[in-house]
Tab-separated table of C-alpha atoms in Angstrom:
chain	number	residue	atom	x	y	z
A	1	MET	CA	-3.649	-21.128	30.159
A	2	ILE	CA	-0.365	-23.064	30.086
A	3	SER	CA	-1.752	-25.657	27.685
A	4	SER	CA	-3.129	-22.875	25.461
A	5	PHE	CA	0.255	-21.134	25.455
A	6	LEU	CA	2.011	-24.365	24.506
A	7	GLU	CA	-0.376	-24.717	21.568
A	8	THR	CA	0.449	-21.205	20.342
A	9	ILE	CA	4.168	-21.974	20.673
A	10	LYS	CA	3.627	-25.048	18.485
A	11	GLU	CA	1.857	-22.865	15.902
A	12	ALA	CA	4.778	-20.430	15.974
A	13	ILE	CA	7.301	-23.259	15.528
A	14	VAL	CA	5.368	-24.580	12.536
A	15	SER	CA	5.391	-21.070	11.010
A	16	VAL	CA	9.048	-20.188	11.609
A	17	LEU	CA	10.974	-23.477	11.598
A	18	PRO	CA	10.693	-24.215	7.830
A	19	ILE	CA	12.225	-20.808	7.052
A	20	MET	CA	15.090	-21.458	9.464
A	21	VAL	CA	15.750	-24.881	7.958
A	22	ILE	CA	15.915	-23.450	4.427
A	23	VAL	CA	18.332	-20.691	5.473
A	24	LEU	CA	20.531	-23.197	7.310
A	25	LEU	CA	20.646	-25.425	4.217
A	26	LEU	CA	21.691	-22.434	2.126
A	27	HIS	CA	24.270	-21.435	4.742
A	28	PHE	CA	25.981	-24.834	4.633
A	29	THR	CA	25.835	-25.068	0.822
A	30	VAL	CA	25.719	-22.173	-1.643
A	31	ALA	CA	25.196	-19.008	0.442
A	32	PRO	CA	27.174	-19.075	3.709
A	33	LEU	CA	26.476	-16.275	6.164
A	34	LEU	CA	29.475	-14.270	7.329
A	35	GLY	CA	30.925	-13.836	10.813
A	36	ASN	CA	28.344	-13.918	13.570
A	37	GLU	CA	25.376	-13.624	11.211
A	38	ILE	CA	24.434	-17.299	11.535
A	39	TYR	CA	24.299	-17.068	15.346
A	40	ARG	CA	22.303	-13.856	15.193
A	41	PHE	CA	19.953	-15.533	12.723
A	42	LEU	CA	19.416	-18.493	15.066
A	43	LEU	CA	18.821	-16.181	18.027
A	44	GLY	CA	16.452	-14.112	15.915
A	45	GLY	CA	14.571	-17.266	14.950
A	46	ALA	CA	14.199	-18.284	18.591
A	47	MET	CA	12.891	-14.790	19.384
A	48	LEU	CA	10.413	-15.043	16.508
A	49	ILE	CA	9.035	-18.311	17.862
A	50	LEU	CA	8.774	-17.052	21.439
A	51	GLY	CA	7.443	-13.635	20.454
A	52	LEU	CA	4.855	-15.003	18.033
A	53	GLY	CA	3.699	-17.548	20.614
A	54	VAL	CA	3.257	-14.907	23.342
A	55	PHE	CA	1.588	-12.533	20.897
A	56	LEU	CA	-0.895	-15.129	19.610
A	57	GLU	CA	-1.830	-16.057	23.171
A	58	GLY	CA	-2.402	-12.412	24.024
A	59	ALA	CA	-4.379	-11.787	20.845
A	60	GLN	CA	-6.632	-14.754	21.584
A	61	ILE	CA	-7.220	-13.659	25.179
A	62	GLY	CA	-7.684	-9.954	24.625
A	63	MET	CA	-8.265	-8.949	21.022
A	64	VAL	CA	-10.330	-11.654	19.355
A	65	SER	CA	-12.902	-11.811	22.156
A	66	PHE	CA	-13.026	-8.000	22.166
A	67	GLY	CA	-13.791	-7.981	18.436
A	68	GLN	CA	-16.664	-10.423	18.781
A	69	LYS	CA	-18.152	-8.621	21.773
A	70	VAL	CA	-17.960	-5.262	19.987
A	71	GLY	CA	-19.617	-6.732	16.895
A	72	SER	CA	-22.466	-8.189	18.960
A	73	ALA	CA	-22.894	-4.994	20.988
A	74	LEU	CA	-22.980	-2.829	17.862
A	75	THR	CA	-25.622	-5.089	16.361
A	76	ARG	CA	-27.814	-4.765	19.433
A	77	ARG	CA	-27.643	-0.977	19.155
A	78	ARG	CA	-28.873	-1.232	15.536
A	79	SER	CA	-27.215	2.053	14.597
A	80	LEU	CA	-25.778	1.881	11.080
A	81	THR	CA	-23.674	5.011	11.611
A	82	LEU	CA	-22.178	3.665	14.841
A	83	MET	CA	-21.392	0.305	13.201
A	84	LEU	CA	-19.631	1.911	10.247
A	85	VAL	CA	-17.586	4.348	12.350
A	86	ALA	CA	-16.603	1.590	14.778
A	87	SER	CA	-15.619	-0.751	11.919
A	88	PHE	CA	-13.344	1.907	10.417
A	89	ALA	CA	-11.691	2.715	13.761
A	90	ILE	CA	-11.141	-0.927	14.655
A	91	GLY	CA	-9.821	-1.797	11.195
A	92	PHE	CA	-7.343	1.078	11.391
A	93	ALA	CA	-6.141	0.179	14.900
A	94	ILE	CA	-5.664	-3.564	14.394
A	95	THR	CA	-3.795	-3.021	11.121
A	96	ILE	CA	-1.282	-0.703	12.804
A	97	ALA	CA	-0.733	-3.443	15.411
A	98	GLU	CA	-0.430	-6.300	12.867
A	99	PRO	CA	3.119	-7.794	13.011
A	100	ASP	CA	3.148	-8.677	9.291
A	101	VAL	CA	2.359	-5.060	8.405
A	102	GLN	CA	5.055	-3.814	10.788
A	103	VAL	CA	7.617	-6.069	9.080
A	104	LEU	CA	6.528	-4.963	5.601
A	105	ALA	CA	6.738	-1.261	6.483
A	106	THR	CA	10.183	-1.740	8.021
A	107	GLN	CA	11.494	-3.597	4.979
A	108	VAL	CA	10.094	-1.124	2.463
A	109	SER	CA	11.426	1.935	4.327
A	110	THR	CA	14.842	0.251	4.656
A	111	PHE	CA	15.272	-0.341	0.931
A	112	VAL	CA	13.248	2.666	-0.264
A	113	PRO	CA	14.317	5.558	1.992
A	114	SER	CA	12.004	7.982	0.174
A	115	ILE	CA	8.999	6.139	1.634
A	116	ASP	CA	8.389	7.039	5.267
A	117	ARG	CA	7.614	3.994	7.420
A	118	GLN	CA	4.905	5.689	9.483
A	119	ARG	CA	3.236	7.153	6.405
A	120	LEU	CA	3.115	3.721	4.774
A	121	LEU	CA	1.654	2.182	7.952
A	122	VAL	CA	-1.040	4.851	8.117
A	123	MET	CA	-1.974	4.435	4.437
A	124	ILE	CA	-2.290	0.649	4.808
A	125	ALA	CA	-4.356	1.054	7.969
A	126	LEU	CA	-6.626	3.647	6.340
A	127	GLY	CA	-7.240	1.247	3.472
A	128	VAL	CA	-8.194	-1.621	5.777
A	129	GLY	CA	-10.390	0.654	7.902
A	130	LEU	CA	-12.245	1.991	4.865
A	131	PHE	CA	-12.901	-1.427	3.348
A	132	LEU	CA	-13.835	-2.968	6.685
A	133	LEU	CA	-16.410	-0.185	6.890
A	134	ILE	CA	-17.617	-1.140	3.401
A	135	GLY	CA	-17.641	-4.826	4.323
A	136	THR	CA	-19.680	-4.183	7.453
A	137	GLY	CA	-22.161	-2.151	5.418
A	138	ARG	CA	-22.361	-5.021	2.929
A	139	ILE	CA	-23.280	-7.473	5.718
A	140	ILE	CA	-25.975	-5.173	7.070
A	141	LEU	CA	-27.438	-4.227	3.676
A	142	GLN	CA	-26.938	-7.741	2.195
A	143	ILE	CA	-25.135	-6.478	-0.927
A	144	PRO	CA	-23.823	-9.348	-3.116
A	145	LEU	CA	-20.122	-9.881	-2.434
A	146	ARG	CA	-19.219	-10.641	-6.061
A	147	ILE	CA	-20.420	-7.228	-7.205
A	148	LEU	CA	-18.148	-5.432	-4.740
A	149	PHE	CA	-15.151	-7.575	-5.712
A	150	ILE	CA	-15.672	-6.918	-9.424
A	151	VAL	CA	-16.163	-3.167	-9.038
A	152	PHE	CA	-13.310	-2.537	-6.615
A	153	TYR	CA	-10.748	-4.713	-8.401
A	154	ILE	CA	-11.495	-2.899	-11.682
A	155	ILE	CA	-10.743	0.340	-9.835
A	156	VAL	CA	-7.582	-1.130	-8.277
A	157	PHE	CA	-6.210	-2.344	-11.621
A	158	ALA	CA	-6.978	1.026	-13.195
A	159	ILE	CA	-4.978	2.826	-10.497
A	160	CYS	CA	-2.122	0.290	-10.709
A	161	ALA	CA	-1.818	0.976	-14.434
A	162	LEU	CA	-0.883	4.570	-13.596
A	163	VAL	CA	1.802	4.013	-10.948
A	164	ASP	CA	5.373	2.744	-10.863
A	165	ALA	CA	5.678	-1.052	-10.991
A	166	GLY	CA	7.481	-1.043	-7.653
A	167	PHE	CA	4.441	0.421	-5.941
A	168	VAL	CA	2.244	-2.253	-7.512
A	169	GLY	CA	4.401	-4.920	-5.887
A	170	VAL	CA	4.329	-3.206	-2.494
A	171	ALA	CA	0.571	-2.653	-2.823
A	172	PHE	CA	-0.225	-6.337	-3.344
A	173	ASP	CA	2.268	-7.345	-0.645
A	174	ALA	CA	0.425	-4.965	1.679
A	175	GLY	CA	-2.803	-6.789	0.866
A	176	GLY	CA	-1.171	-10.070	1.867
A	177	ALA	CA	0.428	-8.618	5.003
A	178	THR	CA	-2.977	-7.576	6.345
A	179	THR	CA	-4.067	-11.228	6.491
A	180	GLY	CA	-1.829	-11.865	9.501
A	181	PRO	CA	-2.338	-13.508	12.916
A	182	ILE	CA	-4.149	-10.555	14.508
A	183	THR	CA	-6.085	-8.991	11.626
A	184	VAL	CA	-7.838	-12.120	10.357
A	185	PRO	CA	-9.142	-13.416	13.730
A	186	PHE	CA	-10.227	-9.920	14.741
A	187	ILE	CA	-12.016	-9.134	11.483
A	188	MET	CA	-13.706	-12.540	11.449
A	189	ALA	CA	-14.812	-12.101	15.063
A	190	LEU	CA	-16.196	-8.646	14.309
A	191	GLY	CA	-17.948	-9.930	11.172
A	192	ILE	CA	-19.534	-12.843	13.033
A	193	GLY	CA	-20.786	-10.460	15.707
A	194	VAL	CA	-22.353	-8.128	13.131
A	195	ALA	CA	-23.734	-11.001	11.031
A	196	SER	CA	-25.476	-12.444	14.080
A	197	ALA	CA	-28.242	-9.922	13.382
A	198	GLY	CA	-29.085	-11.843	10.200
A	199	ARG	CA	-31.694	-14.533	10.002
A	200	GLY	CA	-31.191	-18.136	9.126
A	201	LYS	CA	-28.368	-19.410	6.954
A	202	GLU	CA	-27.917	-16.103	5.129
A	203	GLY	CA	-27.185	-14.319	8.403
A	204	ASP	CA	-24.798	-17.059	9.532
A	205	ASP	CA	-22.495	-17.033	6.512
A	206	SER	CA	-22.671	-13.374	5.467
A	207	SER	CA	-19.467	-12.577	7.416
A	208	PHE	CA	-17.417	-14.703	4.989
A	209	GLY	CA	-15.562	-12.608	2.455
A	210	LEU	CA	-14.987	-9.761	4.912
A	211	VAL	CA	-11.244	-10.474	5.146
A	212	GLY	CA	-10.905	-10.652	1.367
A	213	LEU	CA	-12.801	-7.420	0.959
A	214	ALA	CA	-10.738	-5.679	3.649
A	215	SER	CA	-7.548	-6.765	1.865
A	216	ILE	CA	-8.489	-4.669	-1.158
A	217	GLY	CA	-8.098	-1.581	1.029
A	218	PRO	CA	-4.303	-1.648	1.498
A	219	ILE	CA	-3.759	-2.534	-2.176
A	220	SER	CA	-5.709	0.492	-3.335
A	221	ALA	CA	-4.294	2.758	-0.598
A	222	VAL	CA	-0.655	1.990	-1.444
A	223	ALA	CA	-1.419	2.291	-5.162
A	224	VAL	CA	-2.894	5.746	-4.529
A	225	MET	CA	0.216	6.533	-2.486
A	226	GLY	CA	2.236	5.630	-5.577
A	227	LEU	CA	0.478	8.425	-7.477
A	228	LEU	CA	2.218	10.853	-5.096
A	229	TYR	CA	5.628	9.521	-6.154
A	230	PRO	CA	5.596	10.088	-9.938
A	231	GLY	CA	9.347	9.533	-10.146
A	232	GLY	CA	8.998	5.947	-9.000
A	233	MET	CA	10.908	4.135	-6.286
A	234	ASP	CA	14.525	5.009	-5.515
A	235	VAL	CA	15.598	1.578	-4.269
A	236	VAL	CA	18.812	1.154	-2.284
A	237	ARG	CA	20.648	-1.845	-3.695
A	238	ASP	CA	24.126	-1.664	-2.136
A	239	ALA	CA	25.436	-3.387	0.981
A	240	ALA	CA	25.109	-0.292	3.133
A	241	VAL	CA	21.721	-1.430	4.364
A	242	ILE	CA	23.122	-4.715	5.669
A	243	GLU	CA	24.333	-4.950	9.249
A	244	ASP	CA	28.032	-5.421	10.046
A	245	SER	CA	28.547	-9.192	10.130
A	246	SER	CA	31.437	-8.855	12.584
A	247	ALA	CA	29.330	-7.147	15.263
A	248	GLU	CA	28.764	-8.942	18.560
A	249	ILE	CA	25.847	-11.339	18.569
A	250	LEU	CA	23.725	-9.486	21.132
A	251	THR	CA	24.687	-5.916	20.189
A	252	PRO	CA	22.133	-5.409	17.348
A	253	PHE	CA	19.280	-6.769	19.477
A	254	ARG	CA	20.219	-4.575	22.443
A	255	ASP	CA	20.575	-1.457	20.300
A	256	ILE	CA	17.191	-1.746	18.565
A	257	LEU	CA	15.135	-2.942	21.560
A	258	PRO	CA	14.190	0.528	22.949
A	259	GLY	CA	13.100	1.801	19.537
A	260	VAL	CA	11.093	-1.344	18.835
A	261	ALA	CA	9.359	-1.156	22.230
A	262	HIS	CA	8.420	2.479	21.568
A	263	ASP	CA	7.072	1.716	18.074
A	264	ILE	CA	4.997	-1.238	19.308
A	265	ALA	CA	3.604	0.778	22.220
A	266	MET	CA	2.514	3.503	19.777
A	267	ALA	CA	1.049	0.846	17.469
A	268	LEU	CA	-1.064	-0.743	20.219
A	269	LEU	CA	-2.111	2.545	21.839
A	270	PRO	CA	-5.005	3.232	19.385
A	271	LEU	CA	-6.398	-0.251	20.032
A	272	LEU	CA	-6.216	0.301	23.797
A	273	VAL	CA	-7.962	3.674	23.470
A	274	ILE	CA	-10.722	2.110	21.364
A	275	PHE	CA	-11.151	-0.685	23.927
A	276	ILE	CA	-11.467	1.809	26.803
A	277	PHE	CA	-13.922	3.911	24.805
A	278	PHE	CA	-16.159	0.968	23.914
A	279	GLN	CA	-15.983	-0.373	27.462
A	280	ILE	CA	-17.261	2.937	28.820
A	281	VAL	CA	-19.980	3.738	26.265
A	282	LEU	CA	-21.029	0.341	24.896
A	283	LEU	CA	-19.751	-2.897	26.432
A	284	ARG	CA	-19.637	-2.317	30.217
A	285	LEU	CA	-18.058	-5.720	30.748
A	286	PRO	CA	-17.494	-7.131	34.247
A	287	PHE	CA	-14.154	-6.314	35.882
A	288	GLN	CA	-12.812	-9.853	35.452
A	289	GLN	CA	-13.394	-9.769	31.683
A	290	VAL	CA	-11.798	-6.326	31.404
A	291	LYS	CA	-8.818	-7.545	33.408
A	292	ARG	CA	-8.456	-10.582	31.145
A	293	MET	CA	-8.588	-8.481	27.969
A	294	LEU	CA	-6.037	-5.980	29.304
A	295	LEU	CA	-3.784	-8.882	30.274
A	296	GLY	CA	-4.095	-10.166	26.724
A	297	MET	CA	-2.997	-6.779	25.365
A	298	ILE	CA	0.030	-6.809	27.676
A	299	TYR	CA	0.951	-10.264	26.375
A	300	ALA	CA	0.482	-8.995	22.820
A	301	PHE	CA	2.808	-6.050	23.514
A	302	ILE	CA	5.540	-8.244	25.013
A	303	GLY	CA	5.221	-10.789	22.208
A	304	LEU	CA	5.350	-8.136	19.478
A	305	VAL	CA	8.449	-6.522	21.001
A	306	ILE	CA	10.266	-9.869	21.109
A	307	PHE	CA	9.060	-10.753	17.607
A	308	MET	CA	10.065	-7.481	15.932
A	309	THR	CA	13.419	-7.382	17.739
A	310	GLY	CA	14.123	-10.862	16.382
A	311	VAL	CA	13.066	-9.845	12.880
A	312	ILE	CA	15.143	-6.666	12.688
A	313	GLY	CA	18.143	-7.932	14.654
A	314	GLY	CA	18.406	-11.464	13.302
A	315	PHE	CA	16.276	-12.099	10.220
A	316	THR	CA	16.469	-8.899	8.182
A	317	PRO	CA	20.304	-8.822	7.876
């Protein structure tokens, strides 16, 4: 486990370090940070690396294996209704827990106060759940992927033509945010499990395209959300949203930690409930496997708390 954790830390360093280097170059040249901001940024970067590493390890232990086992178990049941309902529920739950989506929702609600963070999270998650349901149905019914892409993107562009340009930007960013470190492995694992019912080469590769199809969901969901805001986005552009640069280095992190822990616990709770439900009615895994998956979820919780605290306390300002 130690060697696996070190590998995830290396992945996190590769993801975060280039951003930190760029900001440091800007700090020492054309855009110096004020007061203690540079130290808070460095601490936030260290928390991002540690948090992402712990989270990825937990996701690999608990969530990815859970997705593949659920996909295989659903296939063995051969119940189309059960597969579709389970795909929607899982897509919704993992999207709420996705760190990239959490960051996006926090940023949007910070600069566009009229958009509620929780409402945006729910809309994005509903979109992923719906299109993961569609993608699972496509695998089972062997519907050509290109047809679904053409039809749904025509619908998406038609909706985007009717909404404020700001919502179009957020919508496509939401599509990108749902291709993060938890959503992609989980969706792929679920797709492979479902596709295992296929025969030959066609059954083996039919899970490909599921992530791309699921990403249409948040784009369309946020675009539809934009129809509810006909006045457009009221973006905050002044410095009031920026933290006080003279504040103590640790104060922002300490102040936001309880709120972040609560939000992450609420984000992971649906996934835990789904896991318990499937364990009781479908999987019936041995105790050691259940213990390992629950341990992975605990790691994911700790990692996400550290990660989001670093983002909000050090990176966002």
